[in-house]
Amino acid sequence: MSAPTTFIERIVFILENRGMSMLQGAGNTLLIAFVSTVIGCIIGFIVGIIMTIPLDKRDNIFKRIILRVVRLILHVYIEVFRGTPMMVQAMFIYYGSIMVFNIHMPFMIAAFFIVSINTGAYMAETVRGGILSIDPGQSEGAKAIGMTHVQSMTYVISPQALRNIMPQIGNNLIINIKDTCVLSVISVVELMFASRAVAGAYLMYFETYTITMVMYLAMTLFFSRLLRYFEKKMDGNKSYDLATHDTLAHTSGMVSYREEKRQ
């Protein structure tokens, strides 16, 4: 078989010989991005809720001290992971855990851990902003009917905040799909790592990274459209009818019903 000479022939040659390894790398990329986004959202919700717990002068002094210390630690966590590149975090955590604690994490476990805590730092600020964006009257109304802070956060504030931050959750997933490429510095076998191996083996850098770019674009476009679909589903119908059997409501014009033809 003659060596490929044109651009298209080299693309076909790479796909025929190393296409499966690149697909496996893309599968690892999606797995890391999806799992880490879910874990990161859980971390973000916990941190964001803690950061918005109200403090009152009437509270126990120990509660105030503990909460302030915890908030300080969480604030440092957020600032460090939002203020440094994920590539640096990956090398610092992976090699630092080996040198300082003699912990040799499997590559995929390290990937999940690094991307999750990075996502959690960003989600913490998103959740905090989402909670603060809810009208204070909502929490006041919950307290007025006897709800505790935990109950009001669980049943009143958090569901509304979740709807407000859904676009940002989707955005973080898209970012994580792309940013997993930095994990190749610690030898995580994702799409970028697989692409480097292919490009180095055949010395076809332009052709290999063209395929890689198309694969990343396909993944991000697919999930962008899928997340937009779910956002529209969460919005519900544009108009609603109030389901009631109150005759006063019917006569006030709140609801209009079509009269059924009697058989």
Tab-separated table of N, CA and C in Angstrom, residues 68-208:
chain	number	residue	atom	x	y	z
A	68	ARG	N	-17.791	31.224	60.724
A	68	ARG	CA	-16.833	32.173	60.144
A	68	ARG	C	-15.534	31.467	59.740
A	69	VAL	N	-15.077	30.518	60.573
A	69	VAL	CA	-13.857	29.769	60.242
A	69	VAL	C	-14.081	28.911	59.000
A	70	VAL	N	-15.229	28.227	58.952
A	70	VAL	CA	-15.546	27.387	57.792
A	70	VAL	C	-15.649	28.236	56.533
A	71	ARG	N	-16.283	29.381	56.637
A	71	ARG	CA	-16.414	30.272	55.482
A	71	ARG	C	-15.054	30.769	55.004
A	72	LEU	N	-14.143	31.054	55.940
A	72	LEU	CA	-12.800	31.501	55.569
A	72	LEU	C	-12.076	30.412	54.784
A	73	ILE	N	-12.178	29.162	55.265
A	73	ILE	CA	-11.534	28.040	54.572
A	73	ILE	C	-12.126	27.857	53.177
A	74	LEU	N	-13.455	27.915	53.087
A	74	LEU	CA	-14.116	27.759	51.791
A	74	LEU	C	-13.789	28.910	50.855
A	75	HIS	N	-13.652	30.100	51.399
A	75	HIS	CA	-13.298	31.267	50.571
A	75	HIS	C	-11.900	31.086	49.981
A	76	VAL	N	-10.963	30.580	50.788
A	76	VAL	CA	-9.608	30.313	50.292
A	76	VAL	C	-9.655	29.259	49.185
A	77	TYR	N	-10.436	28.204	49.414
A	77	TYR	CA	-10.596	27.142	48.412
A	77	TYR	C	-11.108	27.714	47.090
A	78	ILE	N	-12.134	28.544	47.158
A	78	ILE	CA	-12.720	29.119	45.943
A	78	ILE	C	-11.715	29.995	45.213
A	79	GLU	N	-11.026	30.860	45.949
A	79	GLU	CA	-10.099	31.798	45.323
A	79	GLU	C	-8.900	31.075	44.706
A	80	VAL	N	-8.396	30.049	45.381
A	80	VAL	CA	-7.235	29.318	44.864
A	80	VAL	C	-7.580	28.592	43.572
A	81	PHE	N	-8.702	27.895	43.552
A	81	PHE	CA	-9.036	27.090	42.380
A	81	PHE	C	-9.635	27.905	41.241
A	82	ARG	N	-10.157	29.071	41.539
A	82	ARG	CA	-10.607	29.959	40.462
A	82	ARG	C	-9.471	30.830	39.948
A	83	GLY	N	-8.430	30.989	40.741
A	83	GLY	CA	-7.347	31.902	40.379
A	83	GLY	C	-6.110	31.247	39.808
A	84	THR	N	-6.140	29.913	39.641
A	84	THR	CA	-4.993	29.203	39.068
A	84	THR	C	-5.456	28.305	37.931
A	85	PRO	N	-4.599	28.064	36.916
A	85	PRO	CA	-4.998	27.212	35.781
A	85	PRO	C	-5.165	25.760	36.206
A	86	MET	N	-6.083	25.071	35.536
A	86	MET	CA	-6.318	23.670	35.869
A	86	MET	C	-5.095	22.812	35.577
A	87	MET	N	-4.309	23.178	34.581
A	87	MET	CA	-3.102	22.414	34.280
A	87	MET	C	-2.135	22.431	35.463
A	88	VAL	N	-1.968	23.609	36.060
A	88	VAL	CA	-1.094	23.731	37.230
A	88	VAL	C	-1.675	22.947	38.406
A	89	GLN	N	-2.987	23.037	38.599
A	89	GLN	CA	-3.641	22.290	39.672
A	89	GLN	C	-3.431	20.790	39.495
A	90	ALA	N	-3.536	20.314	38.241
A	90	ALA	CA	-3.375	18.884	37.972
A	90	ALA	C	-1.981	18.406	38.368
A	91	MET	N	-0.961	19.146	37.958
A	91	MET	CA	0.415	18.740	38.291
A	91	MET	C	0.689	18.889	39.780
A	92	PHE	N	0.183	19.962	40.376
A	92	PHE	CA	0.397	20.196	41.811
A	92	PHE	C	-0.237	19.082	42.642
A	93	ILE	N	-1.483	18.727	42.330
A	93	ILE	CA	-2.196	17.716	43.122
A	93	ILE	C	-1.639	16.323	42.865
A	94	TYR	N	-1.439	15.977	41.593
A	94	TYR	CA	-1.016	14.612	41.276
A	94	TYR	C	0.404	14.334	41.778
A	95	TYR	N	1.351	15.191	41.394
A	95	TYR	CA	2.740	14.952	41.812
A	95	TYR	C	2.960	15.315	43.273
A	96	GLY	N	2.208	16.295	43.779
A	96	GLY	CA	2.329	16.661	45.183
A	96	GLY	C	1.851	15.551	46.098
A	97	SER	N	0.762	14.864	45.706
A	97	SER	CA	0.263	13.759	46.530
A	97	SER	C	1.265	12.606	46.581
A	98	ILE	N	2.056	12.444	45.512
A	98	ILE	CA	3.077	11.395	45.502
A	98	ILE	C	4.252	11.774	46.402
A	99	MET	N	4.728	13.009	46.254
A	99	MET	CA	5.926	13.431	46.982
A	99	MET	C	5.667	13.669	48.467
A	100	VAL	N	4.510	14.278	48.795
A	100	VAL	CA	4.234	14.657	50.181
A	100	VAL	C	3.578	13.521	50.963
A	101	PHE	N	2.572	12.882	50.356
A	101	PHE	CA	1.788	11.871	51.079
A	101	PHE	C	2.047	10.441	50.598
A	102	ASN	N	2.891	10.276	49.574
A	102	ASN	CA	3.184	8.968	48.990
A	102	ASN	C	1.902	8.268	48.518
A	103	ILE	N	0.976	9.067	47.962
A	103	ILE	CA	-0.282	8.544	47.422
A	103	ILE	C	-0.174	8.524	45.903
A	104	HIS	N	-0.240	7.344	45.321
A	104	HIS	CA	-0.169	7.196	43.869
A	104	HIS	C	-1.590	6.965	43.349
A	105	MET	N	-2.235	8.041	42.965
A	105	MET	CA	-3.613	7.937	42.478
A	105	MET	C	-3.644	7.361	41.071
A	106	PRO	N	-4.577	6.445	40.780
A	106	PRO	CA	-4.791	6.036	39.386
A	106	PRO	C	-5.134	7.261	38.542
A	107	PHE	N	-4.747	7.210	37.275
A	107	PHE	CA	-4.905	8.389	36.427
A	107	PHE	C	-6.351	8.877	36.339
A	108	MET	N	-7.292	7.949	36.168
A	108	MET	CA	-8.691	8.359	36.037
A	108	MET	C	-9.241	8.914	37.348
A	109	ILE	N	-8.851	8.319	38.486
A	109	ILE	CA	-9.288	8.848	39.780
A	109	ILE	C	-8.753	10.252	39.979
A	110	ALA	N	-7.495	10.456	39.610
A	110	ALA	CA	-6.902	11.800	39.703
A	110	ALA	C	-7.650	12.784	38.812
A	111	ALA	N	-8.033	12.334	37.618
A	111	ALA	CA	-8.772	13.199	36.696
A	111	ALA	C	-10.115	13.615	37.282
A	112	PHE	N	-10.870	12.644	37.808
A	112	PHE	CA	-12.164	12.954	38.424
A	112	PHE	C	-11.993	13.936	39.585
A	113	PHE	N	-10.994	13.694	40.413
A	113	PHE	CA	-10.771	14.530	41.594
A	113	PHE	C	-10.419	15.962	41.198
A	114	ILE	N	-9.485	16.117	40.280
A	114	ILE	CA	-9.006	17.450	39.894
A	114	ILE	C	-10.115	18.266	39.239
A	115	VAL	N	-10.789	17.679	38.261
A	115	VAL	CA	-11.830	18.427	37.539
A	115	VAL	C	-13.023	18.709	38.451
A	116	SER	N	-13.336	17.788	39.360
A	116	SER	CA	-14.480	17.970	40.264
A	116	SER	C	-14.268	19.149	41.214
A	117	ILE	N	-13.104	19.205	41.850
A	117	ILE	CA	-12.887	20.293	42.808
A	117	ILE	C	-12.711	21.626	42.099
A	118	ASN	N	-12.194	21.597	40.877
A	118	ASN	CA	-12.110	22.830	40.093
A	118	ASN	C	-13.502	23.329	39.733
A	119	THR	N	-14.359	22.413	39.266
A	119	THR	CA	-15.741	22.772	38.934
A	119	THR	C	-16.499	23.227	40.173
A	120	GLY	N	-16.255	22.559	41.309
A	120	GLY	CA	-16.934	22.926	42.550
A	120	GLY	C	-16.658	24.351	42.965
A	121	ALA	N	-15.421	24.825	42.749
A	121	ALA	CA	-15.081	26.203	43.113
A	121	ALA	C	-15.884	27.209	42.286
A	122	TYR	N	-16.008	26.944	40.995
A	122	TYR	CA	-16.792	27.843	40.140
A	122	TYR	C	-18.284	27.752	40.450
A	123	MET	N	-18.761	26.522	40.682
A	123	MET	CA	-20.175	26.341	40.967
A	123	MET	C	-20.563	26.949	42.301
A	124	ALA	N	-19.642	26.995	43.262
A	124	ALA	CA	-19.946	27.575	44.572
A	124	ALA	C	-20.356	29.034	44.428
A	125	GLU	N	-19.621	29.782	43.621
A	125	GLU	CA	-19.957	31.188	43.401
A	125	GLU	C	-21.239	31.326	42.596
A	126	THR	N	-21.449	30.407	41.652
A	126	THR	CA	-22.680	30.432	40.865
A	126	THR	C	-23.892	30.173	41.747
A	127	VAL	N	-23.791	29.171	42.623
A	127	VAL	CA	-24.895	28.837	43.528
A	127	VAL	C	-25.145	29.984	44.504
A	128	ARG	N	-24.075	30.550	45.036
A	128	ARG	CA	-24.230	31.683	45.962
A	128	ARG	C	-24.970	32.831	45.286
A	129	GLY	N	-24.567	33.144	44.057
A	129	GLY	CA	-25.262	34.195	43.317
A	129	GLY	C	-26.699	33.845	43.010
A	130	GLY	N	-26.947	32.538	42.685
A	130	GLY	CA	-28.312	32.100	42.397
A	130	GLY	C	-29.212	32.212	43.610
A	131	ILE	N	-28.690	31.883	44.788
A	131	ILE	CA	-29.479	31.979	46.023
A	131	ILE	C	-29.766	33.441	46.367
A	132	LEU	N	-28.750	34.283	46.236
A	132	LEU	CA	-28.929	35.696	46.565
A	132	LEU	C	-29.844	36.414	45.573
A	133	SER	N	-29.999	35.834	44.368
A	133	SER	CA	-30.865	36.459	43.365
A	133	SER	C	-32.352	36.241	43.657
A	134	ILE	N	-32.663	35.284	44.528
A	134	ILE	CA	-34.063	35.025	44.871
A	134	ILE	C	-34.575	36.144	45.774
A	135	ASP	N	-35.778	36.585	45.512
A	135	ASP	CA	-36.400	37.661	46.304
A	135	ASP	C	-36.380	37.304	47.792
A	136	PRO	N	-35.844	38.192	48.645
A	136	PRO	CA	-35.826	37.905	50.090
A	136	PRO	C	-37.207	37.612	50.669
A	137	GLY	N	-38.252	38.107	50.007
A	137	GLY	CA	-39.606	37.832	50.469
A	137	GLY	C	-39.943	36.350	50.454
A	138	GLN	N	-39.248	35.581	49.593
A	138	GLN	CA	-39.486	34.139	49.540
A	138	GLN	C	-39.081	33.473	50.858
A	139	SER	N	-37.879	33.787	51.336
A	139	SER	CA	-37.426	33.196	52.600
A	139	SER	C	-38.202	33.749	53.786
A	140	GLU	N	-38.571	35.027	53.718
A	140	GLU	CA	-39.365	35.615	54.797
A	140	GLU	C	-40.739	34.957	54.879
A	141	GLY	N	-41.327	34.691	53.706
A	141	GLY	CA	-42.620	34.010	53.682
A	141	GLY	C	-42.526	32.600	54.229
A	142	ALA	N	-41.406	31.921	53.914
A	142	ALA	CA	-41.215	30.561	54.427
A	142	ALA	C	-41.091	30.568	55.951
A	143	LYS	N	-40.361	31.543	56.467
A	143	LYS	CA	-40.226	31.655	57.917
A	143	LYS	C	-41.562	31.995	58.566
A	144	ALA	N	-42.370	32.783	57.866
A	144	ALA	CA	-43.657	33.208	58.420
A	144	ALA	C	-44.609	32.037	58.612
A	145	ILE	N	-44.466	31.000	57.804
A	145	ILE	CA	-45.347	29.841	57.953
A	145	ILE	C	-44.682	28.737	58.799
A	146	GLY	N	-43.561	29.077	59.442
A	146	GLY	CA	-42.954	28.170	60.402
A	146	GLY	C	-41.838	27.294	59.880
A	147	MET	N	-41.355	27.555	58.684
A	147	MET	CA	-40.271	26.749	58.140
A	147	MET	C	-38.935	27.140	58.784
A	148	THR	N	-38.067	26.142	58.977
A	148	THR	CA	-36.704	26.414	59.418
A	148	THR	C	-35.876	26.854	58.208
A	149	HIS	N	-34.638	27.288	58.469
A	149	HIS	CA	-33.767	27.699	57.363
A	149	HIS	C	-33.506	26.534	56.415
A	150	VAL	N	-33.296	25.344	56.970
A	150	VAL	CA	-33.033	24.169	56.139
A	150	VAL	C	-34.247	23.846	55.271
A	151	GLN	N	-35.433	23.913	55.863
A	151	GLN	CA	-36.650	23.622	55.098
A	151	GLN	C	-36.882	24.655	53.997
A	152	SER	N	-36.679	25.918	54.309
A	152	SER	CA	-36.891	26.961	53.302
A	152	SER	C	-35.886	26.840	52.161
A	153	MET	N	-34.631	26.461	52.485
A	153	MET	CA	-33.639	26.264	51.443
A	153	MET	C	-33.980	25.052	50.580
A	154	THR	N	-34.488	23.999	51.215
A	154	THR	CA	-34.773	22.750	50.499
A	154	THR	C	-35.994	22.870	49.601
A	155	TYR	N	-37.069	23.477	50.122
A	155	TYR	CA	-38.350	23.461	49.414
A	155	TYR	C	-38.691	24.764	48.685
A	156	VAL	N	-38.040	25.860	49.050
A	156	VAL	CA	-38.427	27.151	48.468
A	156	VAL	C	-37.294	27.780	47.655
A	157	ILE	N	-36.136	27.960	48.271
A	157	ILE	CA	-35.064	28.728	47.640
A	157	ILE	C	-34.284	27.901	46.616
A	158	SER	N	-33.834	26.707	47.029
A	158	SER	CA	-32.971	25.901	46.148
A	158	SER	C	-33.619	25.540	44.806
A	159	PRO	N	-34.899	25.122	44.770
A	159	PRO	CA	-35.496	24.819	43.452
A	159	PRO	C	-35.501	26.016	42.513
A	160	GLN	N	-35.765	27.212	43.057
A	160	GLN	CA	-35.751	28.399	42.210
A	160	GLN	C	-34.336	28.763	41.774
A	161	ALA	N	-33.380	28.626	42.705
A	161	ALA	CA	-31.983	28.919	42.375
A	161	ALA	C	-31.464	27.950	41.318
A	162	LEU	N	-31.875	26.666	41.427
A	162	LEU	CA	-31.442	25.664	40.458
A	162	LEU	C	-31.889	26.038	39.056
A	163	ARG	N	-33.121	26.497	38.933
A	163	ARG	CA	-33.608	26.896	37.610
A	163	ARG	C	-32.809	28.071	37.068
A	164	ASN	N	-32.429	29.006	37.942
A	164	ASN	CA	-31.683	30.179	37.486
A	164	ASN	C	-30.269	29.846	37.029
A	165	ILE	N	-29.668	28.822	37.643
A	165	ILE	CA	-28.267	28.525	37.336
A	165	ILE	C	-28.108	27.366	36.363
A	166	MET	N	-29.203	26.826	35.841
A	166	MET	CA	-29.104	25.719	34.892
A	166	MET	C	-28.221	26.048	33.686
A	167	PRO	N	-28.341	27.261	33.096
A	167	PRO	CA	-27.445	27.572	31.971
A	167	PRO	C	-25.969	27.504	32.348
A	168	GLN	N	-25.627	27.923	33.571
A	168	GLN	CA	-24.236	27.888	33.994
A	168	GLN	C	-23.753	26.455	34.225
A	169	ILE	N	-24.646	25.587	34.703
A	169	ILE	CA	-24.276	24.179	34.857
A	169	ILE	C	-23.935	23.576	33.490
A	170	GLY	N	-24.777	23.870	32.511
A	170	GLY	CA	-24.499	23.394	31.155
A	170	GLY	C	-23.214	23.971	30.607
A	171	ASN	N	-22.972	25.248	30.904
A	171	ASN	CA	-21.748	25.893	30.443
A	171	ASN	C	-20.514	25.232	31.055
A	172	ASN	N	-20.610	24.849	32.336
A	172	ASN	CA	-19.488	24.171	32.982
A	172	ASN	C	-19.212	22.812	32.356
A	173	LEU	N	-20.272	22.111	31.946
A	173	LEU	CA	-20.079	20.823	31.288
A	173	LEU	C	-19.321	21.009	29.977
A	174	ILE	N	-19.705	22.016	29.199
A	174	ILE	CA	-19.032	22.285	27.930
A	174	ILE	C	-17.567	22.656	28.172
A	175	ILE	N	-17.330	23.485	29.177
A	175	ILE	CA	-15.956	23.882	29.511
A	175	ILE	C	-15.129	22.663	29.915
A	176	ASN	N	-15.722	21.769	30.712
A	176	ASN	CA	-14.987	20.591	31.169
A	176	ASN	C	-14.657	19.639	30.022
A	177	ILE	N	-15.536	19.551	29.033
A	177	ILE	CA	-15.240	18.714	27.868
A	177	ILE	C	-13.965	19.205	27.190
A	178	LYS	N	-13.828	20.517	27.080
A	178	LYS	CA	-12.641	21.084	26.433
A	178	LYS	C	-11.420	21.071	27.345
A	179	ASP	N	-11.622	21.392	28.622
A	179	ASP	CA	-10.482	21.561	29.526
A	179	ASP	C	-9.868	20.255	30.001
A	180	THR	N	-10.524	19.121	29.735
A	180	THR	CA	-9.896	17.846	30.101
A	180	THR	C	-8.615	17.618	29.319
A	181	CYS	N	-8.413	18.378	28.244
A	181	CYS	CA	-7.188	18.207	27.454
A	181	CYS	C	-5.936	18.513	28.272
A	182	VAL	N	-6.054	19.334	29.321
A	182	VAL	CA	-4.872	19.666	30.130
A	182	VAL	C	-4.432	18.482	30.982
A	183	LEU	N	-5.314	17.494	31.157
A	183	LEU	CA	-4.964	16.331	31.978
A	183	LEU	C	-3.945	15.429	31.298
A	184	SER	N	-3.659	15.695	30.033
A	184	SER	CA	-2.624	14.909	29.350
A	184	SER	C	-1.254	15.121	29.981
A	185	VAL	N	-1.078	16.212	30.736
A	185	VAL	CA	0.216	16.478	31.380
A	185	VAL	C	0.502	15.483	32.494
A	186	ILE	N	-0.540	14.817	33.008
A	186	ILE	CA	-0.320	13.775	34.019
A	186	ILE	C	-0.662	12.398	33.443
A	187	SER	N	-0.631	12.313	32.111
A	187	SER	CA	-0.775	11.042	31.380
A	187	SER	C	-2.161	10.414	31.478
A	188	VAL	N	-3.193	11.232	31.646
A	188	VAL	CA	-4.562	10.720	31.572
A	188	VAL	C	-4.894	10.484	30.100
A	189	VAL	N	-5.361	9.286	29.779
A	189	VAL	CA	-5.601	8.931	28.377
A	189	VAL	C	-6.961	9.453	27.947
A	190	GLU	N	-7.003	10.738	27.612
A	190	GLU	CA	-8.216	11.326	27.048
A	190	GLU	C	-7.929	11.678	25.589
A	191	LEU	N	-8.802	12.438	24.965
A	191	LEU	CA	-8.687	12.673	23.523
A	191	LEU	C	-7.377	13.350	23.143
A	192	MET	N	-6.952	14.348	23.904
A	192	MET	CA	-5.730	15.063	23.562
A	192	MET	C	-4.504	14.160	23.699
A	193	PHE	N	-4.480	13.340	24.731
A	193	PHE	CA	-3.363	12.413	24.931
A	193	PHE	C	-3.288	11.424	23.768
A	194	ALA	N	-4.451	10.875	23.391
A	194	ALA	CA	-4.493	9.942	22.263
A	194	ALA	C	-4.060	10.617	20.965
A	195	SER	N	-4.448	11.874	20.785
A	195	SER	CA	-4.089	12.608	19.567
A	195	SER	C	-2.587	12.853	19.491
A	196	ARG	N	-1.981	13.176	20.625
A	196	ARG	CA	-0.531	13.371	20.637
A	196	ARG	C	0.209	12.097	20.254
A	197	ALA	N	-0.292	10.975	20.750
A	197	ALA	CA	0.340	9.693	20.416
A	197	ALA	C	0.239	9.412	18.921
A	198	VAL	N	-0.918	9.678	18.334
A	198	VAL	CA	-1.118	9.442	16.899
A	198	VAL	C	-0.243	10.382	16.076
A	199	ALA	N	-0.233	11.660	16.442
A	199	ALA	CA	0.556	12.645	15.696
A	199	ALA	C	2.046	12.321	15.770
A	200	GLY	N	2.512	11.878	16.944
A	200	GLY	CA	3.916	11.532	17.080
A	200	GLY	C	4.293	10.261	16.337
A	201	ALA	N	3.360	9.315	16.254
A	201	ALA	CA	3.649	8.045	15.577
A	201	ALA	C	3.757	8.215	14.067
A	202	TYR	N	2.884	9.041	13.483
A	202	TYR	CA	2.856	9.183	12.024
A	202	TYR	C	3.457	10.500	11.531
A	203	LEU	N	3.813	11.391	12.451
A	203	LEU	CA	4.335	12.720	12.091
A	203	LEU	C	3.360	13.477	11.184
A	204	MET	N	2.067	13.294	11.487
A	204	MET	CA	1.014	13.999	10.732
A	204	MET	C	0.264	14.892	11.721
A	205	TYR	N	0.875	15.984	12.101
A	205	TYR	CA	0.326	16.820	13.161
A	205	TYR	C	-0.918	17.585	12.719
A	206	PHE	N	-0.839	18.215	11.564
A	206	PHE	CA	-1.973	19.016	11.098
A	206	PHE	C	-3.206	18.143	10.883
A	207	GLU	N	-3.027	17.010	10.242
A	207	GLU	CA	-4.151	16.127	9.949
A	207	GLU	C	-4.751	15.557	11.243
A	208	THR	N	-3.872	15.153	12.178
A	208	THR	CA	-4.355	14.570	13.438
A	208	THR	C	-5.151	15.578	14.240
